[in-house]
Coordinates of C-alpha atoms (C1' of nucleotides) in Angstrom, one line a residue:
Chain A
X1 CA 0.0 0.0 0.0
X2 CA 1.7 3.1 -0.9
X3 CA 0.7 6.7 0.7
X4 CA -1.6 7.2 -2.9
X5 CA -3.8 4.7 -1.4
X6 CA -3.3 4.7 2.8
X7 CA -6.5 7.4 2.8
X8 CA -9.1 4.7 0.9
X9 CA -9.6 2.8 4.4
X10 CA -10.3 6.0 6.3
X11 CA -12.5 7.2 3.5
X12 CA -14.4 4.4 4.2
X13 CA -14.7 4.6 7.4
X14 CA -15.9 7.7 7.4
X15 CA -18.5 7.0 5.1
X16 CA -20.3 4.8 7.3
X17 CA -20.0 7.7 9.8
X18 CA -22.0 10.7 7.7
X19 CA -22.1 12.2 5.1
X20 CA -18.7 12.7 3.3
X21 CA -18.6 15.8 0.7
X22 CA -16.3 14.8 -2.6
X23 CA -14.0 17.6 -1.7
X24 CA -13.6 16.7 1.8
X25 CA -12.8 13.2 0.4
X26 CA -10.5 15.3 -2.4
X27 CA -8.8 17.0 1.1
X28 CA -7.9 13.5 2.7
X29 CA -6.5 12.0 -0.4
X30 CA -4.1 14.7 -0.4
X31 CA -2.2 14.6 2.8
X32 CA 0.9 13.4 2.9
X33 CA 0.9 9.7 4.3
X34 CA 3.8 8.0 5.3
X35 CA 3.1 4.3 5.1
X36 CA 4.9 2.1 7.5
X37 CA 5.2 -2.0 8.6
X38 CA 5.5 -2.9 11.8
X39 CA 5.8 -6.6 13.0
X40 CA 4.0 -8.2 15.8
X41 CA 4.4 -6.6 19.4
X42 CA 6.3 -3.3 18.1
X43 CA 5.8 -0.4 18.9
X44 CA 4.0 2.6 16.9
X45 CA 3.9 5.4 19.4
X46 CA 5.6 5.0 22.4
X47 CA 4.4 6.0 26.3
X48 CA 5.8 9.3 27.2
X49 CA 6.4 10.3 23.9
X50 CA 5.1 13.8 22.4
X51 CA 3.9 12.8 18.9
X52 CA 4.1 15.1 16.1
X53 CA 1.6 13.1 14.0
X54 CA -1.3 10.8 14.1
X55 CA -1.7 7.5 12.9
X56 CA -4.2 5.2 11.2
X57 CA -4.3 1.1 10.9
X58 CA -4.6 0.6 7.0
X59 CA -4.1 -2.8 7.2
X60 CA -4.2 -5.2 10.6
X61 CA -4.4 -4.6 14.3
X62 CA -3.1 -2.4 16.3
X63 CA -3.8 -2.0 20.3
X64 CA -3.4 0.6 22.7
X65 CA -0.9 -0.8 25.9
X66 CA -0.8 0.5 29.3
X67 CA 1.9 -0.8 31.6
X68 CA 1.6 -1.4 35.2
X69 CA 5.0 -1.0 38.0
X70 CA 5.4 -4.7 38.0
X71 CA 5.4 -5.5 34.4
X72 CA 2.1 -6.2 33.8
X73 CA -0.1 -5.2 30.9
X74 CA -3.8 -3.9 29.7
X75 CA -4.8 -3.7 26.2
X76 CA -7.3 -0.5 26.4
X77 CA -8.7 -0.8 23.5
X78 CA -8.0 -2.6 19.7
X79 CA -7.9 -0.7 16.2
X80 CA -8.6 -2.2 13.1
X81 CA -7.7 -0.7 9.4
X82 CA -9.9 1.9 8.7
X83 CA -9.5 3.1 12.4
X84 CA -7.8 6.4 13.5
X85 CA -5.8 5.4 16.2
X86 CA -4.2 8.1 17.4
X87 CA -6.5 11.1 16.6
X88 CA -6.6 12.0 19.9
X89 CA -2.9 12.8 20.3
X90 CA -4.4 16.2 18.6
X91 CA -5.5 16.9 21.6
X92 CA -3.3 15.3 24.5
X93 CA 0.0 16.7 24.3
X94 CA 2.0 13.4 26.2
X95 CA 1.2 10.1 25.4
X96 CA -0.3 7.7 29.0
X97 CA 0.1 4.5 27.0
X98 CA 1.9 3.3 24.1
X99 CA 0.3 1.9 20.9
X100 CA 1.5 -1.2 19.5
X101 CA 1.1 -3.5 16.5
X102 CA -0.9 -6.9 17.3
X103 CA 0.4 -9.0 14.6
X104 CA 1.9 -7.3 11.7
X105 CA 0.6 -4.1 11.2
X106 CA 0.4 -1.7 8.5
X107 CA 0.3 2.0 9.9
X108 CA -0.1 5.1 7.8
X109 CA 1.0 8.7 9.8
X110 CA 0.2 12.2 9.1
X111 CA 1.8 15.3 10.6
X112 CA -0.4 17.2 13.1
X113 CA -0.2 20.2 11.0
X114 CA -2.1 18.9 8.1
X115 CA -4.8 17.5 9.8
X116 CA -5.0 21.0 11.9
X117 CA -4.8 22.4 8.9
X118 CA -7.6 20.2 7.2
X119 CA -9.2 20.4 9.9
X120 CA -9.9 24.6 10.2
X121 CA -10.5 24.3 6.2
X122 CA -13.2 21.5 6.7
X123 CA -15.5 22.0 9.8
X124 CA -17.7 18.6 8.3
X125 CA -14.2 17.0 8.5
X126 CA -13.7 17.7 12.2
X127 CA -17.4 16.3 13.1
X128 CA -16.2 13.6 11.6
X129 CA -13.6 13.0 13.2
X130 CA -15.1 14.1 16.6
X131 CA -17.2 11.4 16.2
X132 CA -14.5 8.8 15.8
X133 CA -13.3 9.5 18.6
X134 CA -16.6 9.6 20.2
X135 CA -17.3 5.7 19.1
X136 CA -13.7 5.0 20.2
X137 CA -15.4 5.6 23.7
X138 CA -18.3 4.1 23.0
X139 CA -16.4 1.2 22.8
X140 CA -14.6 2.0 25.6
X141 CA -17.3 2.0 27.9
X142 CA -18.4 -1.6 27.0
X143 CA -15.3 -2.5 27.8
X144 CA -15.6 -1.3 31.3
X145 CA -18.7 -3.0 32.0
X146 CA -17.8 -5.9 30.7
X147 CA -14.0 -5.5 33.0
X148 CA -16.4 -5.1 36.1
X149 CA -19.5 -7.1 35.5
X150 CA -19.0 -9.9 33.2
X151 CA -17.2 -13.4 34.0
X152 CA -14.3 -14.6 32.1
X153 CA -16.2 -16.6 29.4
X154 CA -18.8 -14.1 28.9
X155 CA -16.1 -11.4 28.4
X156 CA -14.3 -13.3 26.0
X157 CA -17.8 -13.7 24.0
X158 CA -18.2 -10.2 24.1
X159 CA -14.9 -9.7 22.4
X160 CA -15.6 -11.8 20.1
X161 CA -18.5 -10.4 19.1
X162 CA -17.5 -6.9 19.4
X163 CA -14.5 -7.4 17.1
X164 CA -16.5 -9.5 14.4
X165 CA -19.2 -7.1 14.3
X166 CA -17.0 -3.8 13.7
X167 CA -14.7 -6.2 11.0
X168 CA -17.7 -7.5 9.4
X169 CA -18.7 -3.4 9.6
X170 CA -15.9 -2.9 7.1
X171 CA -16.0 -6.0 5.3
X172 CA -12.9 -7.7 6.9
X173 CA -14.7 -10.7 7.8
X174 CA -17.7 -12.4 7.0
X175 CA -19.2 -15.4 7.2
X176 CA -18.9 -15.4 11.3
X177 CA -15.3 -15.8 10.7
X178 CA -12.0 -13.3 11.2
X179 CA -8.5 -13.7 11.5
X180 CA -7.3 -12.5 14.9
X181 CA -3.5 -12.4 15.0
X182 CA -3.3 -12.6 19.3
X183 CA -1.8 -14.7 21.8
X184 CA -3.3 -15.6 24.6
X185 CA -1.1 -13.8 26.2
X186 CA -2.5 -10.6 24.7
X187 CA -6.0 -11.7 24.9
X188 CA -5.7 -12.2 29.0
X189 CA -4.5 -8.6 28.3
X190 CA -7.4 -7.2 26.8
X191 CA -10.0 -9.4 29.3
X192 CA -7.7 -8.4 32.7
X193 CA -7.2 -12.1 32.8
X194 CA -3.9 -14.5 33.3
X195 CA -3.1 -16.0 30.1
X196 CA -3.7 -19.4 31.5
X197 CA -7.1 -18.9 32.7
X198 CA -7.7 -17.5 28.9
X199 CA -6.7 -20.7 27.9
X200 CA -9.2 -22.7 30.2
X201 CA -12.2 -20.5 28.9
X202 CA -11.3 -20.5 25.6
X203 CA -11.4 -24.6 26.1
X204 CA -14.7 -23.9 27.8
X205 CA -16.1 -22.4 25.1
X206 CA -14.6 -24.5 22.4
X207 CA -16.1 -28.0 24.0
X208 CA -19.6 -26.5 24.5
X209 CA -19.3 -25.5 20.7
X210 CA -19.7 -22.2 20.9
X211 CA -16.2 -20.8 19.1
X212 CA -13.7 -22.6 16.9
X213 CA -10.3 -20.9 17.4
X214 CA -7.0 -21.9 15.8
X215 CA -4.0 -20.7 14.4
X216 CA -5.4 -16.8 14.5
X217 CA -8.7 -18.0 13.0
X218 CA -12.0 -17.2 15.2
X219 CA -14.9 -18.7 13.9
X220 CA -18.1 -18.2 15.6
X221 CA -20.0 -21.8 15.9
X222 CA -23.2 -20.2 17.7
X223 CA -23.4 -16.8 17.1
X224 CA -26.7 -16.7 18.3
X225 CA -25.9 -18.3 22.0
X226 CA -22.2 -16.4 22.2
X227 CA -24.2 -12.8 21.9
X228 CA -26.9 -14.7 24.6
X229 CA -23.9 -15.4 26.6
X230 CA -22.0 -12.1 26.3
X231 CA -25.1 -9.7 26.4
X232 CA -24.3 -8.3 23.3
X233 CA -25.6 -5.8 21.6
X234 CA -24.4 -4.3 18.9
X235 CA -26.3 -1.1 19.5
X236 CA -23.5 0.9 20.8
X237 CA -21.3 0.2 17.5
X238 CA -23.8 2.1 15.5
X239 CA -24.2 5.2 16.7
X240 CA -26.3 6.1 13.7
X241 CA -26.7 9.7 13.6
X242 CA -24.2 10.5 11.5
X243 CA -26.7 12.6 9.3
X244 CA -28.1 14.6 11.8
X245 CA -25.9 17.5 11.2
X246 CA -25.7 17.7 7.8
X247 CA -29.4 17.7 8.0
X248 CA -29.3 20.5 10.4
X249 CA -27.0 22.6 8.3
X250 CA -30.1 21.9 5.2
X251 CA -32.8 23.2 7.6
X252 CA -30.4 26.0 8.8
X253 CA -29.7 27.0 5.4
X254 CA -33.5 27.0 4.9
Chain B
X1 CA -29.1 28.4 40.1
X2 CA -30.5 30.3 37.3
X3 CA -30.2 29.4 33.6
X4 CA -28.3 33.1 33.5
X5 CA -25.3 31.7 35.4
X6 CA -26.1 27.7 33.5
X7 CA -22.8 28.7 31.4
X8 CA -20.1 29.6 34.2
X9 CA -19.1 26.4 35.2
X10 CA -18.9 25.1 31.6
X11 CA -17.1 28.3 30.9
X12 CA -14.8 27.4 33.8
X13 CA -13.7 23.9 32.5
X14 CA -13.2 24.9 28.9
X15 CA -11.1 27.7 29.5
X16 CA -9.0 24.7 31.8
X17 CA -8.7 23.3 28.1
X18 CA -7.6 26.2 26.1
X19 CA -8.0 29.5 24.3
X20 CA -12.0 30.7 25.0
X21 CA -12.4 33.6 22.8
X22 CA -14.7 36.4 23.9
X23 CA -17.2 35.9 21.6
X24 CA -17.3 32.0 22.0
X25 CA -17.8 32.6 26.0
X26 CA -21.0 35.3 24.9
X27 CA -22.5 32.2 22.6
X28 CA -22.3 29.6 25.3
X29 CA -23.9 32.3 27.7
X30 CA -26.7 32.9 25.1
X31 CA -27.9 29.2 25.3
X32 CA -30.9 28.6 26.6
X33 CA -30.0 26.1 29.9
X34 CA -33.1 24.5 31.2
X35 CA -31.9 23.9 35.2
X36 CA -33.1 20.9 37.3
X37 CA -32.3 19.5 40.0
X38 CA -32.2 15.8 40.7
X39 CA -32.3 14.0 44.1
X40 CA -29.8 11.1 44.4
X41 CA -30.1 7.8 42.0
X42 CA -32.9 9.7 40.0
X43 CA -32.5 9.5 36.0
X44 CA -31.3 12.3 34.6
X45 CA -30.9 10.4 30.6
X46 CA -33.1 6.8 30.3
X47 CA -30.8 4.0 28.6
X48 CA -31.9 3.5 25.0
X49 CA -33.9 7.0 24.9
X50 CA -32.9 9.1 22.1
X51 CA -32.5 13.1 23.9
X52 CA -33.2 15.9 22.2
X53 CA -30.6 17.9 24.3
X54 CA -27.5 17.5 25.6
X55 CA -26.7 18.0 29.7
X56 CA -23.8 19.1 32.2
X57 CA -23.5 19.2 35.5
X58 CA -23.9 22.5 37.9
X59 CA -23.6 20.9 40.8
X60 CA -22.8 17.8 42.2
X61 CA -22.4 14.7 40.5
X62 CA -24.0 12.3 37.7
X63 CA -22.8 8.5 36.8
X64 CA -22.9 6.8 33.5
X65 CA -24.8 4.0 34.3
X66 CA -24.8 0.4 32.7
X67 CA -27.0 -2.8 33.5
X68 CA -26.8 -6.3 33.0
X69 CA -29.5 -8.8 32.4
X70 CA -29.6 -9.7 35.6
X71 CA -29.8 -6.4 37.3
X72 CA -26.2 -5.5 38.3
X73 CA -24.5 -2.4 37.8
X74 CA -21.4 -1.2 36.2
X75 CA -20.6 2.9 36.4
X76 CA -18.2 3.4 33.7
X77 CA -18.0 7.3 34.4
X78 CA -18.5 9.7 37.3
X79 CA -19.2 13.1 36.3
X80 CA -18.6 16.2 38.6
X81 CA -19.3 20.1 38.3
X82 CA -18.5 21.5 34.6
X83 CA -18.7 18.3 33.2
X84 CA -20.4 18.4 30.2
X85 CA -22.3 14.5 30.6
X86 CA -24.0 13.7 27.7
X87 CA -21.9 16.0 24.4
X88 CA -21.7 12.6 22.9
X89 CA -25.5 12.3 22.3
X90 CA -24.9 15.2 19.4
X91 CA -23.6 11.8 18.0
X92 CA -24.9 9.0 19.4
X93 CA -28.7 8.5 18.4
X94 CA -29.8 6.1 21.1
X95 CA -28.3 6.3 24.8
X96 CA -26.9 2.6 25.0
X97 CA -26.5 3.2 29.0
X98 CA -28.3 5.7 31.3
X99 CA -27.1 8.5 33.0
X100 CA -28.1 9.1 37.4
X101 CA -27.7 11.3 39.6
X102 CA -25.1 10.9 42.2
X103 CA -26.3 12.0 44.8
X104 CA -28.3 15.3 44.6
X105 CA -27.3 17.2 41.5
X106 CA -28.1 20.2 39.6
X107 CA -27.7 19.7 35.6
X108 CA -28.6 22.1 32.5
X109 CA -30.2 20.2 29.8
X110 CA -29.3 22.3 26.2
X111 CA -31.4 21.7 22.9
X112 CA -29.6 19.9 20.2
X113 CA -30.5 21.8 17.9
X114 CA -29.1 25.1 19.6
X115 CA -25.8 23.3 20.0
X116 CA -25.4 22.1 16.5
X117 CA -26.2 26.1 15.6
X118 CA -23.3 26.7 17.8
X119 CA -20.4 24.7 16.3
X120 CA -21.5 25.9 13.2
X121 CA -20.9 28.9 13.9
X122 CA -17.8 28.7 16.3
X123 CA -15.1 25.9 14.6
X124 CA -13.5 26.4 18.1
X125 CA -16.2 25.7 20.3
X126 CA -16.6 22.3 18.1
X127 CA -12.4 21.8 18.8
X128 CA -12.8 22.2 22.5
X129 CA -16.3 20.1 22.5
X130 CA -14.2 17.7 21.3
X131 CA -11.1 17.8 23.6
X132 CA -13.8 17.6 26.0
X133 CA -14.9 14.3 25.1
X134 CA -11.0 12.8 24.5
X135 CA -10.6 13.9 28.1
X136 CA -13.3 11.6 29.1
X137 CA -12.0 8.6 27.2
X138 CA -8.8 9.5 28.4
X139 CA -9.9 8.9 32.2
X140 CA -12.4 5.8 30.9
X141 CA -9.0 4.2 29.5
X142 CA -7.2 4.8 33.2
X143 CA -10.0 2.9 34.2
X144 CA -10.2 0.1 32.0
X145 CA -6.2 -0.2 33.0
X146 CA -7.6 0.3 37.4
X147 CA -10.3 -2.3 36.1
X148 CA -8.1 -4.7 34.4
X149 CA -5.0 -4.8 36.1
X150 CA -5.3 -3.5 39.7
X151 CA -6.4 -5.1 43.0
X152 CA -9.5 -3.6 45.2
X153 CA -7.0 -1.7 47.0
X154 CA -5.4 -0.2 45.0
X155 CA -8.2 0.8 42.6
X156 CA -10.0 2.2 45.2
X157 CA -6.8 4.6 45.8
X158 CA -7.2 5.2 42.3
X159 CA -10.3 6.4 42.3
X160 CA -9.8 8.5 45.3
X161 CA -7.0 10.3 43.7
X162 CA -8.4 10.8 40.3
X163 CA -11.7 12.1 42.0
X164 CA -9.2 14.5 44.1
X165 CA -7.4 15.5 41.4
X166 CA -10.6 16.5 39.0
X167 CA -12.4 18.1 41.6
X168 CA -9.3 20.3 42.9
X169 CA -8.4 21.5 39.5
X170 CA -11.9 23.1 39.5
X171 CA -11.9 24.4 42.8
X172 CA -14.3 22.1 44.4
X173 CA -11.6 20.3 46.5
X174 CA -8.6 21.2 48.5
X175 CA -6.4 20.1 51.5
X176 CA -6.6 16.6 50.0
X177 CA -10.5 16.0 51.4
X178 CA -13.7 16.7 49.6
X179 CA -17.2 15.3 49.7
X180 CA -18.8 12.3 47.5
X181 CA -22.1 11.0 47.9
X182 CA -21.5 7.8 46.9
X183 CA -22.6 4.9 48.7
X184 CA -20.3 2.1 48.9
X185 CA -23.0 0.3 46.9
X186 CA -22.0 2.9 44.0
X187 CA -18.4 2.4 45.1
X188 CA -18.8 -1.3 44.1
X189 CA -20.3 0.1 40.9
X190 CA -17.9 2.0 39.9
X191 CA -14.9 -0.9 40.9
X192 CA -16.5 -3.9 39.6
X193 CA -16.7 -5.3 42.9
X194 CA -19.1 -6.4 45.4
X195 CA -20.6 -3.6 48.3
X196 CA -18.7 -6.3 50.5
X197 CA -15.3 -6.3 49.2
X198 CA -15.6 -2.5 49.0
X199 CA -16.6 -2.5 52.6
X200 CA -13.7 -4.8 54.0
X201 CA -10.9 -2.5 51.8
X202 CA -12.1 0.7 52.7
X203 CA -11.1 -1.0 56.3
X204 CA -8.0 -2.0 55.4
X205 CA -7.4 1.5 54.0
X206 CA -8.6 3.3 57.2
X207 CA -6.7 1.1 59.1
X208 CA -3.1 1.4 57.1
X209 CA -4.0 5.0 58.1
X210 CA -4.1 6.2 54.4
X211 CA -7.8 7.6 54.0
X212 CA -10.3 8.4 56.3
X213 CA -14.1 8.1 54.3
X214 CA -16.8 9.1 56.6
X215 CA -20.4 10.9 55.9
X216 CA -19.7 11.2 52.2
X217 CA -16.5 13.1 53.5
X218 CA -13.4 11.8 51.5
X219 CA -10.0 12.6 53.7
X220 CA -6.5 11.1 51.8
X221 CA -4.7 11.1 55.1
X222 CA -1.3 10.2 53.6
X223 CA -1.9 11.5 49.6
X224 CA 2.0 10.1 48.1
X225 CA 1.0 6.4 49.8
X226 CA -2.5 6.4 48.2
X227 CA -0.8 7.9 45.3
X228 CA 1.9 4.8 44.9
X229 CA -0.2 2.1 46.1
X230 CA -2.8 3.7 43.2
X231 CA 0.1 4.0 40.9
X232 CA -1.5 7.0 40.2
X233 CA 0.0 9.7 37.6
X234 CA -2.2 12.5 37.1
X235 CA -0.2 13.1 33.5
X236 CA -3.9 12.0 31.7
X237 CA -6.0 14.5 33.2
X238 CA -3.6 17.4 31.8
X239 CA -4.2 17.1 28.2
X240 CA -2.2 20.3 28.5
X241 CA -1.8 21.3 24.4
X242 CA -4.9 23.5 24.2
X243 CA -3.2 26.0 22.8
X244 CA -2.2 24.1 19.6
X245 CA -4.5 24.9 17.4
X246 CA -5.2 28.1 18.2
X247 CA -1.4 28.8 18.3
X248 CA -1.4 26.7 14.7
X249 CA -3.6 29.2 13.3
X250 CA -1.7 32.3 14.1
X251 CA 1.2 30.8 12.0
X252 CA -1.4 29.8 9.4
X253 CA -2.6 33.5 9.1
X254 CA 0.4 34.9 9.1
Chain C
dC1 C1' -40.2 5.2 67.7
dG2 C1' -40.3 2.7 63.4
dG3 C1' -38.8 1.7 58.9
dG4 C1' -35.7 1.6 55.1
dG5 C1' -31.6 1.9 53.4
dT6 C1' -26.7 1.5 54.5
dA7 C1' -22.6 -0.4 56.9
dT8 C1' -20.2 -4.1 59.2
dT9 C1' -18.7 -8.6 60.1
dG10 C1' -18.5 -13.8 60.0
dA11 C1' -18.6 -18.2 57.5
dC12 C1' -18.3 -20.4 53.5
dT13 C1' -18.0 -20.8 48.2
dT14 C1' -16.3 -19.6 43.8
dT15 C1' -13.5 -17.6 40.5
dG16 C1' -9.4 -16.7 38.9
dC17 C1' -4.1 -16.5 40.0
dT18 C1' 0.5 -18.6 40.5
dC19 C1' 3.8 -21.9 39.9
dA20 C1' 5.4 -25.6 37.3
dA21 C1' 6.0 -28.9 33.9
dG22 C1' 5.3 -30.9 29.5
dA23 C1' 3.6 -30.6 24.5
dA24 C1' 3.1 -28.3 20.4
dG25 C1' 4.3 -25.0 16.9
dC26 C1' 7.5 -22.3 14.2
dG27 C1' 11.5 -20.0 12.3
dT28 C1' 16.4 -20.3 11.6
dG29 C1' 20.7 -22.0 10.6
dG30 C1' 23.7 -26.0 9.9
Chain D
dC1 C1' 15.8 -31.7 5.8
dC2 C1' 16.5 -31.8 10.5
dA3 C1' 17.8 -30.0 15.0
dC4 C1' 17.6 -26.4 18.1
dG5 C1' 15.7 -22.8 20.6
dC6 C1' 12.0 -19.8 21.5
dT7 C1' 7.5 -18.7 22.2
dT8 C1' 2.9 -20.2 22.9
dC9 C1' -0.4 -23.6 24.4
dT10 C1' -2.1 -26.9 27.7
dT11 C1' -2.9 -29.0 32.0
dG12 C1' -2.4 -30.0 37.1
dA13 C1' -2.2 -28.6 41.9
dG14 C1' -2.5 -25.5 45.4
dC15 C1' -3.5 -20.6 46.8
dA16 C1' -5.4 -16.0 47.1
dA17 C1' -8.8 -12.6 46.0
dA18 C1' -13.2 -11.6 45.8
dG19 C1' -18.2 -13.2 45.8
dT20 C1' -22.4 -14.8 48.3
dC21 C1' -25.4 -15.4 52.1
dA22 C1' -26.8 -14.0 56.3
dA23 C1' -27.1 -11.8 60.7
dT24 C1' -26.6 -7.6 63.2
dA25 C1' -25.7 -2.8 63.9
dC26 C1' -26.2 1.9 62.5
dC27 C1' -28.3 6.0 61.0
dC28 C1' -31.2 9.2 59.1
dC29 C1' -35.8 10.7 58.5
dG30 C1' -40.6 11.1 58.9

DNA sequence: CGGGGTATTGACTTTGCTCAAGAAGCGTGG
DNA sequence: CCACGCTTCTTGAGCAAAGTCAATACCCCG
């Protein structure tokens, strides 16, 4: 993927956000991506760092680490292509986690300055990227009921179906089926888990033929009794509204 | 509190964020804030209702509220004075949690429709709406980490000093104390825990001397203890680059 | 002075963690 | 092509953290 094409994902992202005017979509074609390859486990923006640009997954996952005193790790939250990691680094000057590749990892980075740039030339362009941001938290807040209120084998479900739901969104998987390039080591650090007790529910869940999950392939046996088990609902994933303003502006106009 | 002084502590907590010009702080004073008050636990936004307005806090304090099938709680946000709650329902159609009162709370509801007038009008109010809301998910992903990763104990500390250090930087605490109607109940919301648990490390904290929690009254006795066993960094809550965009667009006019 | 929610504590259970060892998978270099 | 080393996966055994149930005490308010 060279930096011609590194803006398609996010164009398509946005899309299924709001309305995207053909000059806007002219505007993010022509910043100046850098395109870069990371390998499993590297990392993309480090903690403490003061980044001078922001990055988005074009191909991949990426997750966002925070480290504890005694080594150990939380996953915060997972990107996949399409997704604008590190918008908010806009807007926070230092950088309280670090952001690293899960699996390899294409990355595409933009200095702050265009988008700031794009951004005061295009007021439609920073709703929309508001509103990333804003599902980014969405997310983010499942996650934290699920951290305090589900069990280990419905939190797992709800991963599952939380990540094959938003690739399925952007046609990354289908078929109740997506690659998923983490260990269980990084899985216990997305679920708060040890990596061994991953590995007992994940066996759970494989013998009462709920998932099928091997080599990086998920497969989703049940789908119906996984989002029974995980009390999924994939309400919060669409947030739906993305027309609202433009359809303001109309009746404003008016 | 009247709807003519609705604006000041909003005012307050943007100008915490960055540049506020004049005529931005006469437009948020020109919105017309309906004021109500709400006695503790009462609904201030009904899960899967779509608002017509958005709400921030006056006074007090307002939780972001999930369920689960089977009736337990999870808060994934607290919300205190200048807060501005529910800026992500501009975006988000249907509430997919609810938001309470904490205790008794004052809050200023705001049409939609006035809002989205607003940042169409003001490409600066919509950047500091924004920051607003990467502020939030910056504190939800500290607690995904305090959920994931941390023992009561510590969490607890955690929440202590984040609640401290929030409430100080808007002048509503000082001398390391300050008052939280929370019920250990909520506490266990908030944690992921059980009222229990909460109970029997809110002991263990009185009796290692570090906090004293009495009445609603919050006392850190010995603020650097709670502060390491917490492993608490209060580098997240200073987003600190507010002036980067406004600074940016000096040199851009130049 | 009751009544309802809240706080506290004990006894017991469950969930998930730690430690440890062996098996399986995979890339690399001889 | 195979051997080696490294990481990941798997499983067992014992332990620790947190949950549940239940009883009692407290406290505020009408």
């Amino acid at each position: 993927m060279d930096s011609q094409t590194a803006a398609e994902p996010l164009i398509k992202a946005l899309r299924v956000e709001g309305s995207l005017p053909r000059d806007d979509e002219e505007r993010l074609r022509a910043l100046s991506f850098r395109v870069q390859t990371y390998a499993g486990d590297e990392t993309i923006v480090a903690e403490g760092s003061q980044p001078g640009e922001s990055c988005l997954v074009i191909n991949g996952f990426a997750a966002r680490v925070h480290f504890m005193e005694d080594g150990a790790r939380q996953i915060s939250a997972i990107h996949i292509a399409g997704d604008f990691v590190d918008l908010h680094s806009l807007h926070l000057e230092t950088m309280d986690h670090e952001v690293s590749a899960l699996g390899a990892c294409e990355v595409a980075t933009v200095p702050h300055e265009e988008l700031l740039r794009l951004l005061d030339e295009s007021p439609q362009l920073m709703w929309l990227f508001w509103r990333l941001t804003v599902k980014d938290a969405a997310i983010g807040r499942a996650w934290i009921s699920a951290l305090g209120r589900l069990a280990a084998d419905q939190h797992l479900a709800h991963l599952v179906c939380e990540l094959y739901q938003r690739l399925s969104a952007v046609g990354i998987a289908d078929d109740h089926r997506f690659t998923l390039p983490a260990t269980q080591i990084d899985l216990a650090d997305m679920l708060g888990l040890s990596s061994v007790h991953v590995n007992r529910t994940l066996k759970l869940l494989r013998e009462r033929g709920l998932l099928d999950w091997q080599n990086r392939q998920v497969e989703i046996l049940r789908p119906a009794a996984v989002a029974e088990l995980a009390q999924f609902s994939d309400d919060y994933l669409r947030l739906s509204s993305g027309e609202r303003r433009s359809a303001f502006r109309k009746q404003a106009n008016r």
